[in-house]
Amino acid sequence: MKKKKLIATVLSASMLVGLLAGCGSSTDPAESPTGGGETTPAQGETTPAQNDVDYANFVIDPAQIPQEKLDTTLYLAVSVRGLENPYIATINEGMKLFAEYLDSIGQKYEMQVLDSQGDSAKEVDNMRQFAAKANGNAIAYADPNEDTIAYSLAEAMAESGGYLGTAWNKPADVGPSDLDPNWVIHTSPDNVVNGYNIAKALFDSMGGEGQIFVVQGLLGNTASNARYEGLQKALEEYPNIEVVADDTANWNTDEALALVETWLTQYPDVGGIWCANDNMATGALQALDAAGLKGKVGVCGIDANTDIVEAIANGEATATVSSNGYLQGGYTLAICYAAWAGLLDPAALPADFREFATPTVLIDSPEAAKDWQNYKPEFDFSRPFDCRVAG
């Protein structure tokens, strides 16, 4: 089967102001006018004339939602790996923001967090029980713990007739069109680009030379693998950067702390630490702090966790990337809601509206970090595809 390769547009730190306004324009949600307007399709994008529907400007019209649907209790959920992760917590907040939108249009609903704690079998079972309880009146965002369970999660939802949007992880040869109409969309930022950008920021801060540690995420996880691929691309461009230690910490702060503590005894002259997410970057910073090296050794990660953004603002860390979990959680549910309400037929969507990239922000300076700290998410969920990076 043919799958469209995700292509992301990574916003530089200098573009942060645009995102702070709510990810406006064709790739950024909040600034788009509610009624929509004419847009020029990007190269390779399906035009309205070809599909009879301008999906890029599709609007949820409450007047078109049957009263029976509005009076039905809709169950909405996010399926994640533990709210103790600050990034994942923002996905839950995105669901709450979408729930406020449902309040505004008079939709009855109940919310739930499906917390797998990193157990793939539990995540699938959670989804199946949630969908069965809702008897088809369910929509959910899911971040599959491993790419191999993406189809199983969608199947668990489809068995009861609900609608699911997945993010981050799935096999390359499987996708939403394999379970029409219940597997509605799959999205992800471009993790190769993100892994490359934080590496480049780290290497530049080191003057383009020196030793680094590499702390990988969960092996077999799509996002982790892609970020590592981005690191490898950056290393090809910086021949004087030497990787002296490389291992996985499974997205875990304590595991990263233990790794870096051990490595520091072997390589005390290390100049930087590349981490596949901010949870592990936190562990690296803790190890550096204990060794009296915090602020002297560069650290980068991904997720824009509060403590890492603060460390960048204080000059104690180098870079992170925000994937905007508020946007990911809220807009995924908005698209699934349009399908459940009968306003949108997922099977009729063009391929690049079933699988697409969502925007990110590179935070690589104290100024960019301070801007991000003032970010207030404001979205127009009536325009669900405003979360999509066209390409």
Coordinates of C-alpha atoms in Angstrom, one line a residue:
M1 CA 0.0 0.0 0.0
K2 CA 1.2 3.5 -0.7
K3 CA 1.8 5.8 2.3
K4 CA 2.5 9.4 2.1
K5 CA 5.7 10.4 3.9
L6 CA 5.2 13.0 6.6
I7 CA 7.0 16.2 5.8
A8 CA 7.2 18.7 8.7
T9 CA 7.9 22.4 8.7
V10 CA 10.0 23.2 11.7
L11 CA 9.6 26.7 12.9
S12 CA 12.8 28.4 14.0
A13 CA 13.1 30.3 17.2
S14 CA 12.8 33.6 15.3
M15 CA 9.3 32.5 14.2
L16 CA 8.2 31.9 17.8
V17 CA 6.1 35.1 17.9
G18 CA 3.8 33.6 15.2
L19 CA 3.2 30.5 17.2
L20 CA 2.6 32.4 20.4
A21 CA -0.3 33.9 18.6
G22 CA -1.7 30.4 18.4
C23 CA 0.0 28.7 15.4
G24 CA -1.8 30.9 12.9
S25 CA -1.9 31.0 9.0
S26 CA -2.1 27.8 7.0
T27 CA 0.1 26.0 9.4
D28 CA -0.7 27.8 12.6
P29 CA -4.2 27.6 14.0
A30 CA -5.2 30.5 16.2
E31 CA -4.8 33.4 13.7
S32 CA -6.9 31.7 11.0
P33 CA -10.3 33.5 10.5
T34 CA -13.2 31.3 11.6
G35 CA -15.0 31.5 8.3
G36 CA -11.9 30.5 6.3
G37 CA -11.0 31.8 2.9
E38 CA -9.2 31.0 -0.3
T39 CA -5.8 29.4 0.1
T40 CA -3.3 28.3 -2.6
P41 CA -2.6 24.5 -2.2
A42 CA 1.0 23.6 -1.6
Q43 CA 2.9 21.6 -4.3
G44 CA 1.5 18.1 -4.3
E45 CA -1.5 19.0 -2.2
T46 CA -4.9 17.9 -3.5
T47 CA -7.0 20.8 -4.7
P48 CA -10.6 21.4 -3.7
A49 CA -11.7 20.9 -7.4
Q50 CA -10.3 17.4 -7.3
N51 CA -12.2 16.5 -4.2
D52 CA -15.2 18.8 -4.2
V53 CA -14.4 19.8 -0.6
D54 CA -11.8 22.4 0.5
Y55 CA -10.6 20.4 3.5
A56 CA -8.0 22.9 4.4
N57 CA -10.8 25.4 5.2
F58 CA -13.3 22.8 6.5
V59 CA -15.3 24.3 9.3
I60 CA -17.3 22.5 12.0
D61 CA -20.8 24.1 11.8
P62 CA -22.8 23.4 15.0
A63 CA -26.0 24.1 13.1
Q64 CA -25.3 21.0 11.0
I65 CA -24.9 18.7 14.0
P66 CA -28.1 16.7 14.7
Q67 CA -29.6 17.6 18.0
E68 CA -29.6 13.9 18.8
K69 CA -25.8 13.9 18.6
L70 CA -25.6 17.0 20.8
D71 CA -27.8 15.3 23.4
T72 CA -25.8 12.1 23.3
T73 CA -23.0 11.8 25.9
L74 CA -19.7 11.7 23.9
Y75 CA -16.7 10.0 25.6
L76 CA -13.4 11.6 24.9
A77 CA -10.0 10.4 26.0
V78 CA -6.2 10.7 25.5
S79 CA -4.2 7.5 25.7
V80 CA -0.7 8.3 27.0
R81 CA 2.2 7.1 29.1
G82 CA 1.9 8.9 32.4
L83 CA 0.9 12.5 33.2
E84 CA 4.1 13.0 35.2
N85 CA 5.8 13.7 31.9
P86 CA 5.2 17.5 31.4
Y87 CA 4.9 17.2 27.7
I88 CA 2.2 14.5 28.0
A89 CA 0.4 16.6 30.5
T90 CA 0.0 19.3 27.9
I91 CA -1.8 16.7 25.7
N92 CA -4.3 16.3 28.5
E93 CA -4.6 20.0 28.7
G94 CA -5.3 20.1 25.0
M95 CA -8.3 17.7 25.6
K96 CA -9.6 20.1 28.3
L97 CA -9.3 23.0 25.9
F98 CA -11.3 21.1 23.3
A99 CA -13.9 20.2 26.0
E100 CA -14.4 23.9 26.5
Y101 CA -15.2 24.1 22.8
L102 CA -17.7 21.3 23.2
D103 CA -19.3 23.3 26.0
S104 CA -19.7 26.3 23.7
I105 CA -21.7 24.3 21.2
G106 CA -23.8 22.4 23.7
Q107 CA -22.3 19.0 23.3
K108 CA -22.7 16.6 26.2
Y109 CA -19.5 14.7 27.0
E110 CA -17.3 13.0 29.6
M111 CA -13.5 13.0 29.7
Q112 CA -11.0 10.3 30.6
V113 CA -7.2 9.8 30.6
L114 CA -6.2 6.3 29.6
D115 CA -2.8 5.9 31.3
S116 CA -0.8 2.9 30.2
Q117 CA 2.4 3.8 32.2
G118 CA 4.4 2.5 29.2
D119 CA 2.7 -0.9 29.0
S120 CA 1.7 -1.6 25.4
A121 CA -0.7 -4.4 26.3
K122 CA -2.4 -2.3 28.9
E123 CA -2.7 0.6 26.4
V124 CA -4.6 -1.6 23.9
D125 CA -6.8 -3.0 26.7
N126 CA -7.5 0.5 28.0
M127 CA -8.7 1.5 24.6
R128 CA -10.9 -1.5 24.1
Q129 CA -12.6 -1.1 27.4
F130 CA -13.1 2.7 26.9
A131 CA -14.6 2.2 23.4
A132 CA -16.9 -0.6 24.6
K133 CA -18.2 1.5 27.4
A134 CA -19.0 4.3 25.0
N135 CA -20.9 2.0 22.6
G136 CA -19.5 3.8 19.6
N137 CA -19.9 7.3 21.1
A138 CA -16.2 7.7 21.6
I139 CA -13.3 9.8 20.2
A140 CA -9.7 9.6 21.4
Y141 CA -6.1 10.7 20.8
A142 CA -3.5 7.9 21.2
D143 CA 0.2 8.0 21.4
P144 CA 1.1 4.3 20.8
N145 CA 3.7 3.2 23.3
E146 CA 5.4 1.2 20.4
D147 CA 4.8 1.6 16.7
T148 CA 3.6 -2.1 16.5
I149 CA 0.5 -1.4 18.5
A150 CA -0.9 1.5 16.5
Y151 CA -3.1 -0.8 14.4
S152 CA -4.3 -2.7 17.5
L153 CA -5.3 0.6 19.2
A154 CA -7.3 1.6 16.1
E155 CA -8.8 -1.8 15.9
A156 CA -9.8 -1.7 19.5
M157 CA -11.7 1.5 18.9
A158 CA -13.2 0.3 15.6
E159 CA -14.7 -2.8 17.2
S160 CA -17.2 -0.5 19.0
G161 CA -17.6 2.1 16.3
G162 CA -15.7 5.0 17.8
Y163 CA -13.1 7.3 16.2
L164 CA -9.4 7.4 16.9
G165 CA -6.5 9.7 15.9
T166 CA -3.0 8.5 16.6
A167 CA 0.3 10.4 16.9
W168 CA 4.0 9.8 16.7
N169 CA 4.3 6.0 16.4
K170 CA 3.1 3.5 13.7
P171 CA 4.7 1.1 11.2
A172 CA 5.4 2.6 7.8
D173 CA 3.3 0.1 6.0
V174 CA 0.1 0.7 8.1
G175 CA -2.1 3.7 8.3
P176 CA -5.6 5.2 8.9
S177 CA -6.9 4.1 5.5
D178 CA -6.5 0.5 6.6
L179 CA -9.4 0.9 9.1
D180 CA -11.9 3.2 7.5
P181 CA -13.6 5.2 8.9
N182 CA -12.6 4.7 12.5
W183 CA -8.9 5.3 12.3
V184 CA -9.3 8.9 11.3
I185 CA -5.8 10.4 11.2
H186 CA -2.2 9.9 12.1
T187 CA 0.1 12.9 12.8
S188 CA 3.6 13.6 13.9
P189 CA 6.1 16.4 13.9
D190 CA 9.2 15.7 11.7
N191 CA 11.3 14.0 14.3
V192 CA 14.3 13.6 11.9
V193 CA 14.4 17.4 11.6
N194 CA 13.9 17.9 15.3
G195 CA 16.7 15.6 16.2
Y196 CA 19.0 17.3 13.7
N197 CA 18.1 20.8 14.8
I198 CA 18.8 20.2 18.5
A199 CA 22.1 18.5 17.6
K200 CA 23.2 21.4 15.4
A201 CA 22.4 23.8 18.2
L202 CA 24.4 21.7 20.6
F203 CA 27.4 21.4 18.2
D204 CA 27.4 25.1 17.4
S205 CA 27.5 25.9 21.1
M206 CA 30.6 23.7 21.4
G207 CA 32.4 25.5 18.6
G208 CA 31.9 22.5 16.3
E209 CA 34.2 20.2 18.1
G210 CA 34.5 18.0 21.2
Q211 CA 33.1 14.9 22.8
I212 CA 29.4 14.2 23.3
F213 CA 27.2 11.7 25.1
V214 CA 24.1 10.3 23.3
V215 CA 21.0 9.4 25.4
Q216 CA 18.5 7.6 23.2
G217 CA 14.8 7.1 23.9
L218 CA 12.8 3.9 23.8
L219 CA 14.3 1.5 21.2
G220 CA 11.7 0.5 18.7
N221 CA 9.8 3.8 19.2
T222 CA 9.2 5.6 15.9
A223 CA 9.9 9.1 17.3
S224 CA 13.1 7.9 19.1
N225 CA 14.4 6.3 16.0
A226 CA 13.7 9.3 13.8
R227 CA 15.3 11.7 16.3
Y228 CA 18.4 9.5 16.4
E229 CA 18.5 9.6 12.6
G230 CA 18.5 13.4 12.7
L231 CA 21.5 13.2 15.1
Q232 CA 23.4 11.0 12.7
K233 CA 22.8 13.6 9.9
A234 CA 24.1 16.4 12.0
L235 CA 27.2 14.3 12.9
E236 CA 28.0 13.9 9.2
E237 CA 28.2 17.7 9.0
Y238 CA 30.4 18.1 12.1
P239 CA 33.4 15.7 11.7
N240 CA 35.1 17.1 14.8
I241 CA 32.3 16.0 17.1
E242 CA 33.0 12.6 18.7
V243 CA 30.4 10.4 20.2
V244 CA 32.1 8.7 23.2
A245 CA 29.1 7.1 24.8
D246 CA 25.7 6.1 23.4
D247 CA 22.9 4.2 25.1
T248 CA 19.1 4.2 25.8
A249 CA 17.5 5.6 28.9
N250 CA 14.0 4.6 27.8
W251 CA 12.6 8.2 28.1
N252 CA 13.3 8.0 31.8
T253 CA 14.9 10.7 34.0
D254 CA 16.5 8.3 36.5
E255 CA 18.0 6.0 33.9
A256 CA 19.5 9.0 32.1
L257 CA 20.9 10.3 35.4
A258 CA 22.6 6.9 36.1
L259 CA 24.0 6.7 32.5
V260 CA 25.5 10.2 32.6
E261 CA 26.9 9.8 36.1
T262 CA 28.8 6.7 34.9
W263 CA 30.0 8.2 31.7
L264 CA 31.3 11.3 33.4
T265 CA 33.7 9.2 35.4
Q266 CA 35.1 7.8 32.1
Y267 CA 34.9 11.0 30.0
P268 CA 35.3 14.1 32.3
D269 CA 36.1 16.3 29.3
V270 CA 32.7 15.8 27.6
G271 CA 31.4 19.0 25.9
G272 CA 27.7 18.2 25.3
I273 CA 24.9 15.7 25.9
W274 CA 22.3 15.0 23.2
C275 CA 19.1 13.6 24.6
A276 CA 16.1 12.3 22.6
N277 CA 13.6 14.0 25.0
D278 CA 13.5 16.4 27.9
N279 CA 12.8 13.9 30.6
M280 CA 16.2 12.4 29.9
A281 CA 17.8 15.9 29.5
T282 CA 16.6 16.5 33.1
G283 CA 18.5 13.5 34.3
A284 CA 21.6 14.6 32.4
L285 CA 21.4 18.1 34.1
Q286 CA 21.1 16.4 37.5
A287 CA 24.2 14.4 36.9
L288 CA 26.1 17.5 35.7
D289 CA 24.9 19.5 38.7
A290 CA 26.2 16.8 41.0
A291 CA 29.6 16.9 39.2
G292 CA 29.8 20.7 39.3
L293 CA 29.4 20.9 35.5
K294 CA 26.0 22.3 35.1
G295 CA 26.1 25.2 32.7
K296 CA 29.6 24.1 31.5
V297 CA 28.4 21.2 29.4
G298 CA 25.7 21.7 26.8
V299 CA 22.5 19.7 27.0
C300 CA 19.6 19.4 24.5
G301 CA 16.4 17.5 24.4
I302 CA 12.8 17.6 22.9
D303 CA 9.4 18.4 24.4
A304 CA 9.9 21.9 25.9
N305 CA 9.4 20.6 29.5
T306 CA 9.2 23.5 32.0
D307 CA 12.5 22.7 33.7
I308 CA 14.4 22.5 30.5
V309 CA 13.0 25.7 29.1
E310 CA 13.9 27.3 32.4
A311 CA 17.5 25.9 32.1
I312 CA 17.8 27.4 28.6
A313 CA 16.5 30.7 29.9
N314 CA 19.2 30.6 32.6
G315 CA 22.0 29.5 30.2
E316 CA 22.3 26.0 31.8
A317 CA 20.9 24.1 28.8
T318 CA 21.2 24.6 25.0
A319 CA 18.1 23.6 23.1
T320 CA 14.7 21.9 23.1
V321 CA 11.8 21.6 20.7
S322 CA 8.1 22.2 21.5
S323 CA 5.8 19.8 19.7
N324 CA 2.8 21.7 21.2
G325 CA 0.9 19.0 23.0
Y326 CA -2.0 21.3 23.6
L327 CA -2.4 21.6 19.8
Q328 CA -1.8 17.8 19.2
G329 CA -4.4 16.6 21.7
G330 CA -7.0 19.3 21.1
Y331 CA -7.0 19.2 17.3
T332 CA -6.9 15.4 17.0
L333 CA -10.0 15.2 19.0
A334 CA -11.6 18.0 16.9
I335 CA -11.1 16.1 13.7
C336 CA -12.4 12.9 15.3
Y337 CA -15.4 14.8 16.6
A338 CA -16.2 16.0 13.1
A339 CA -16.2 12.4 12.0
W340 CA -18.4 11.2 14.9
A341 CA -20.9 14.1 14.4
G342 CA -21.3 13.1 10.7
L343 CA -19.8 16.2 9.3
L344 CA -16.7 14.5 7.9
D345 CA -16.2 11.2 6.1
P346 CA -12.6 10.1 6.9
A347 CA -12.6 7.6 4.0
A348 CA -13.2 10.5 1.6
L349 CA -10.2 12.6 2.9
P350 CA -7.2 12.9 0.6
A351 CA -4.1 11.0 1.8
D352 CA -2.4 14.1 3.0
F353 CA -5.3 14.9 5.3
R354 CA -5.1 11.4 6.9
E355 CA -1.4 11.5 7.6
F356 CA 0.3 14.8 8.1
A357 CA 2.8 16.8 10.1
T358 CA 2.0 19.2 12.9
P359 CA 4.2 22.3 13.6
T360 CA 7.1 22.6 16.1
V361 CA 9.2 25.3 17.6
L362 CA 12.9 25.2 18.1
I363 CA 13.9 26.9 21.4
D364 CA 17.6 27.5 21.3
S365 CA 18.3 30.8 23.1
P366 CA 17.4 32.4 26.5
E367 CA 15.3 34.9 24.6
A368 CA 13.3 32.1 22.8
A369 CA 12.9 30.3 26.1
K370 CA 11.5 33.4 27.8
D371 CA 9.1 33.9 24.9
W372 CA 7.9 30.3 25.2
Q373 CA 7.4 30.7 29.0
N374 CA 4.8 33.3 28.1
Y375 CA 2.9 31.1 25.6
K376 CA -0.8 30.9 26.1
P377 CA -2.5 28.3 23.9
E378 CA -5.6 29.7 22.1
F379 CA -7.1 27.6 19.3
D380 CA -10.1 27.7 17.0
F381 CA -11.3 24.1 17.0
S382 CA -14.1 24.9 14.6
R383 CA -11.3 24.8 12.0
P384 CA -9.9 21.3 12.8
F385 CA -7.3 21.1 9.9
D386 CA -5.6 24.3 10.9
C387 CA -3.2 22.1 12.9
R388 CA -1.9 20.6 9.7
V389 CA 1.4 21.7 8.1
A390 CA 0.7 21.7 4.4
G391 CA 3.2 20.0 2.2

